[in-house]
PDB file of C-alpha atoms in Angstrom:
ATOM      1  CA  GLN T 171      12.885 -13.857  -6.610  1.00 91.00           C
ATOM      2  CA  VAL T 172      10.667 -11.060  -4.577  1.00 94.00           C
ATOM      3  CA  ARG T 173       6.869 -12.262  -4.993  1.00 97.00           C
ATOM      4  CA  LEU T 174       4.433  -9.607  -4.475  1.00 98.00           C
ATOM      5  CA  VAL T 175       0.432 -10.238  -3.836  1.00 98.00           C
ATOM      6  CA  GLU T 176      -1.949  -8.036  -3.743  1.00 98.00           C
ATOM      7  CA  SER T 177      -5.651  -8.690  -2.427  1.00 98.00           C
ATOM      8  CA  GLY T 178      -8.672  -8.252  -1.000  1.00 98.00           C
ATOM      9  CA  GLY T 179      -9.841  -5.132  -3.225  1.00 98.00           C
ATOM     10  CA  GLY T 180     -13.134  -4.718  -4.496  1.00 98.00           C
ATOM     11  CA  SER T 181     -16.354  -2.312  -4.435  1.00 98.00           C
ATOM     12  CA  VAL T 182     -17.351  -0.591  -1.799  1.00 98.00           C
ATOM     13  CA  GLN T 183     -19.217   2.403  -0.967  1.00 98.00           C
ATOM     14  CA  SER T 184     -19.016   5.843   0.330  1.00 98.00           C
ATOM     15  CA  GLY T 185     -17.459   5.892   3.975  1.00 98.00           C
ATOM     16  CA  GLY T 186     -16.897   1.546   3.450  1.00 98.00           C
ATOM     17  CA  SER T 187     -14.312   0.322   4.620  1.00 98.00           C
ATOM     18  CA  LEU T 188     -11.863  -2.519   3.408  1.00 98.00           C
ATOM     19  CA  ARG T 189      -8.088  -4.193   4.006  1.00 98.00           C
ATOM     20  CA  LEU T 190      -6.074  -4.976   1.519  1.00 98.00           C
ATOM     21  CA  SER T 191      -3.493  -7.888   1.723  1.00 98.00           C
ATOM     22  CA  CYS T 192       0.171  -8.199  -0.138  1.00 98.00           C
ATOM     23  CA  ALA T 193       1.356 -12.024   0.253  1.00 97.00           C
ATOM     24  CA  ALA T 194       5.697 -11.869   0.467  1.00 97.00           C
ATOM     25  CA  SER T 195       8.053 -13.438  -0.567  1.00 95.00           C
ATOM     26  CA  GLY T 196      11.772 -14.346  -0.961  1.00 92.00           C
ATOM     27  CA  TYR T 197      11.827 -11.377   0.482  1.00 87.00           C
ATOM     28  CA  ASP T 198      11.881 -10.742   4.434  1.00 89.00           C
ATOM     29  CA  VAL T 199       8.902  -8.480   5.144  1.00 89.00           C
ATOM     30  CA  SER T 200       9.675  -7.969   9.268  1.00 90.00           C
ATOM     31  CA  SER T 201      13.480  -6.572   7.961  1.00 91.00           C
ATOM     32  CA  ASN T 202      12.741  -4.080   4.809  1.00 92.00           C
ATOM     33  CA  CYS T 203      11.087  -1.066   4.640  1.00 95.00           C
ATOM     34  CA  MET T 204       7.217  -2.534   2.823  1.00 96.00           C
ATOM     35  CA  GLY T 205       4.182   0.893   1.005  1.00 97.00           C
ATOM     36  CA  TRP T 206       1.523   1.281  -0.374  1.00 98.00           C
ATOM     37  CA  PHE T 207       1.215   3.390  -3.583  1.00 98.00           C
ATOM     38  CA  ARG T 208      -1.757   4.001  -5.491  1.00 98.00           C
ATOM     39  CA  ARG T 209      -2.754   5.072  -9.147  1.00 98.00           C
ATOM     40  CA  ALA T 210      -6.080   6.159 -10.236  1.00 96.00           C
ATOM     41  CA  PRO T 211      -6.973   6.253 -14.501  1.00 90.00           C
ATOM     42  CA  GLY T 212      -5.681   9.962 -15.721  1.00 93.00           C
ATOM     43  CA  LYS T 213      -3.029  10.654 -12.387  1.00 95.00           C
ATOM     44  CA  GLU T 214       0.092   9.812 -11.527  1.00 96.00           C
ATOM     45  CA  ARG T 215       1.658   7.574  -9.101  1.00 97.00           C
ATOM     46  CA  GLU T 216       0.522   8.402  -5.410  1.00 98.00           C
ATOM     47  CA  GLY T 217       2.582   7.220  -1.766  1.00 98.00           C
ATOM     48  CA  VAL T 218       0.439   5.906   0.521  1.00 98.00           C
ATOM     49  CA  GLY T 219       2.310   4.736   3.171  1.00 98.00           C
ATOM     50  CA  VAL T 220       5.266   3.207   4.677  1.00 98.00           C
ATOM     51  CA  ILE T 221       6.552   0.680   7.822  1.00 97.00           C
ATOM     52  CA  ASP T 222       9.626   1.004   8.322  1.00 96.00           C
ATOM     53  CA  SER T 223      11.585  -2.099   9.562  1.00 94.00           C
ATOM     54  CA  THR T 224      10.833  -0.606  13.854  1.00 94.00           C
ATOM     55  CA  GLY T 225       7.093  -0.955  12.934  1.00 95.00           C
ATOM     56  CA  THR T 226       6.629   2.875  12.217  1.00 96.00           C
ATOM     57  CA  THR T 227       4.631   4.602   9.862  1.00 98.00           C
ATOM     58  CA  ASN T 228       4.496   7.306   8.759  1.00 98.00           C
ATOM     59  CA  TYR T 229       1.897   8.632   5.583  1.00 98.00           C
ATOM     60  CA  ALA T 230       0.291  10.182   3.406  1.00 98.00           C
ATOM     61  CA  ASP T 231      -2.126  13.791   4.039  1.00 98.00           C
ATOM     62  CA  PHE T 232      -5.043  12.204   2.469  1.00 98.00           C
ATOM     63  CA  ALA T 233      -4.107   8.581   4.893  1.00 98.00           C
ATOM     64  CA  LYS T 234      -3.645   9.571   8.307  1.00 98.00           C
ATOM     65  CA  GLY T 235      -6.514   9.089   9.659  1.00 98.00           C
ATOM     66  CA  ARG T 236      -8.111   6.616   7.683  1.00 98.00           C
ATOM     67  CA  PHE T 237      -5.683   4.585   6.725  1.00 98.00           C
ATOM     68  CA  THR T 238      -3.516   2.184   8.818  1.00 98.00           C
ATOM     69  CA  ILE T 239      -0.269  -0.088   7.210  1.00 98.00           C
ATOM     70  CA  SER T 240      -0.064  -3.225   9.613  1.00 97.00           C
ATOM     71  CA  ARG T 241       2.772  -6.224   9.097  1.00 96.00           C
ATOM     72  CA  ASP T 242       2.487  -9.318   9.539  1.00 95.00           C
ATOM     73  CA  ASN T 243       6.358 -11.027  10.171  1.00 93.00           C
ATOM     74  CA  ALA T 244       4.962 -14.756  10.622  1.00 94.00           C
ATOM     75  CA  ARG T 245       3.105 -14.135   7.706  1.00 95.00           C
ATOM     76  CA  SER T 246       5.425 -12.665   5.546  1.00 95.00           C
ATOM     77  CA  THR T 247       2.616  -9.943   4.986  1.00 97.00           C
ATOM     78  CA  LEU T 248       1.809  -6.536   4.903  1.00 97.00           C
ATOM     79  CA  TYR T 249      -1.725  -4.753   4.967  1.00 98.00           C
ATOM     80  CA  LEU T 250      -3.425  -1.508   4.182  1.00 98.00           C
ATOM     81  CA  GLN T 251      -6.185  -1.637   6.544  1.00 98.00           C
ATOM     82  CA  MET T 252      -8.584   2.186   4.792  1.00 98.00           C
ATOM     83  CA  ASN T 253     -11.368   3.622   6.399  1.00 98.00           C
ATOM     84  CA  SER T 254     -13.542   6.046   5.541  1.00 98.00           C
ATOM     85  CA  LEU T 255     -13.749   5.821   1.997  1.00 98.00           C
ATOM     86  CA  THR T 256     -14.088   8.084  -0.575  1.00 98.00           C
ATOM     87  CA  PRO T 257     -14.904   7.897  -4.515  1.00 97.00           C
ATOM     88  CA  GLU T 258     -11.805  10.059  -4.487  1.00 97.00           C
ATOM     89  CA  ASP T 259      -9.355   6.500  -3.201  1.00 98.00           C
ATOM     90  CA  THR T 260     -11.083   4.754  -6.163  1.00 98.00           C
ATOM     91  CA  ALA T 261      -7.239   3.770  -7.977  1.00 98.00           C
ATOM     92  CA  MET T 262      -5.059   0.189  -8.195  1.00 98.00           C
ATOM     93  CA  TYR T 263      -3.979  -0.159  -5.491  1.00 98.00           C
ATOM     94  CA  TYR T 264       0.202  -2.148  -5.343  1.00 98.00           C
ATOM     95  CA  CYS T 265       3.230  -2.979  -2.632  1.00 98.00           C
ATOM     96  CA  ALA T 266       6.084  -2.467  -3.306  1.00 97.00           C
ATOM     97  CA  THR T 267       9.262  -2.143  -1.202  1.00 95.00           C
ATOM     98  CA  ASP T 268      13.029  -1.870  -1.225  1.00 91.00           C
ATOM     99  CA  SER T 269      13.142   1.557  -2.234  1.00 90.00           C
ATOM    100  CA  PRO T 270      16.751   3.958  -0.755  1.00 90.00           C
ATOM    101  CA  ALA T 271      14.989   5.510   2.194  1.00 93.00           C
ATOM    102  CA  CYS T 272      11.610   4.631   4.044  1.00 95.00           C
ATOM    103  CA  VAL T 273       9.441   7.960   2.615  1.00 96.00           C
ATOM    104  CA  VAL T 274       6.401   8.012   1.177  1.00 96.00           C
ATOM    105  CA  SER T 275       8.124  10.475  -1.156  1.00 95.00           C
ATOM    106  CA  ASP T 276      10.111   7.572  -2.927  1.00 95.00           C
ATOM    107  CA  TYR T 277       6.785   5.022  -3.669  1.00 96.00           C
ATOM    108  CA  SER T 278       4.703   8.784  -5.231  1.00 95.00           C
ATOM    109  CA  GLY T 279       8.435   8.902  -6.952  1.00 93.00           C
ATOM    110  CA  GLY T 280       8.329   4.909  -7.950  1.00 92.00           C
ATOM    111  CA  TYR T 281      11.677   4.719  -6.177  1.00 95.00           C
ATOM    112  CA  PHE T 282      11.688   1.019  -4.923  1.00 95.00           C
ATOM    113  CA  ALA T 283      12.896  -1.905  -6.533  1.00 94.00           C
ATOM    114  CA  TYR T 284       9.697  -4.096  -6.640  1.00 96.00           C
ATOM    115  CA  GLN T 285       5.804  -3.971  -6.578  1.00 97.00           C
ATOM    116  CA  GLY T 286       3.176  -6.410  -6.315  1.00 98.00           C
ATOM    117  CA  GLN T 287      -0.106  -5.791  -9.637  1.00 98.00           C
ATOM    118  CA  GLY T 288      -1.617  -4.862  -7.300  1.00 98.00           C
ATOM    119  CA  THR T 289      -5.238  -3.953  -6.411  1.00 98.00           C
ATOM    120  CA  GLN T 290      -8.335  -2.013  -7.677  1.00 98.00           C
ATOM    121  CA  VAL T 291     -10.523  -0.444  -4.921  1.00 98.00           C
ATOM    122  CA  THR T 292     -13.565   1.569  -6.424  1.00 98.00           C
ATOM    123  CA  VAL T 293     -15.264   3.638  -3.747  1.00 98.00           C
ATOM    124  CA  SER T 294     -19.448   4.578  -5.321  1.00 98.00           C
ATOM    125  CA  SER T 295     -21.102   7.760  -4.081  1.00 94.00           C
TER     126      SER T 295
END
């Protein structure tokens, strides 16, 4: 049974940083595409970024230069390092996997088989 559990969310001031974690069980994170998406109240789901089996990453435009996805295969854990946060980054953040293609748009569109329960990120000005 695949299980994804996010952690690391919280409240920070604008300009601050957070590192989110996604612990996976029943799933090989090293050989599959893993992604992050977010959802803010009243807004559509937004793909944040993905990492493929080779470690190659791709990001949404808003995340480029500020967010970094990494993976610890030994710990079966995915990470999302977020820097220079702004109030517009306030959302629930989710990790997900098993998408048809390893592209950010799959995670915006909800084209994945598994997701975690999410972790809340709140950025105040």
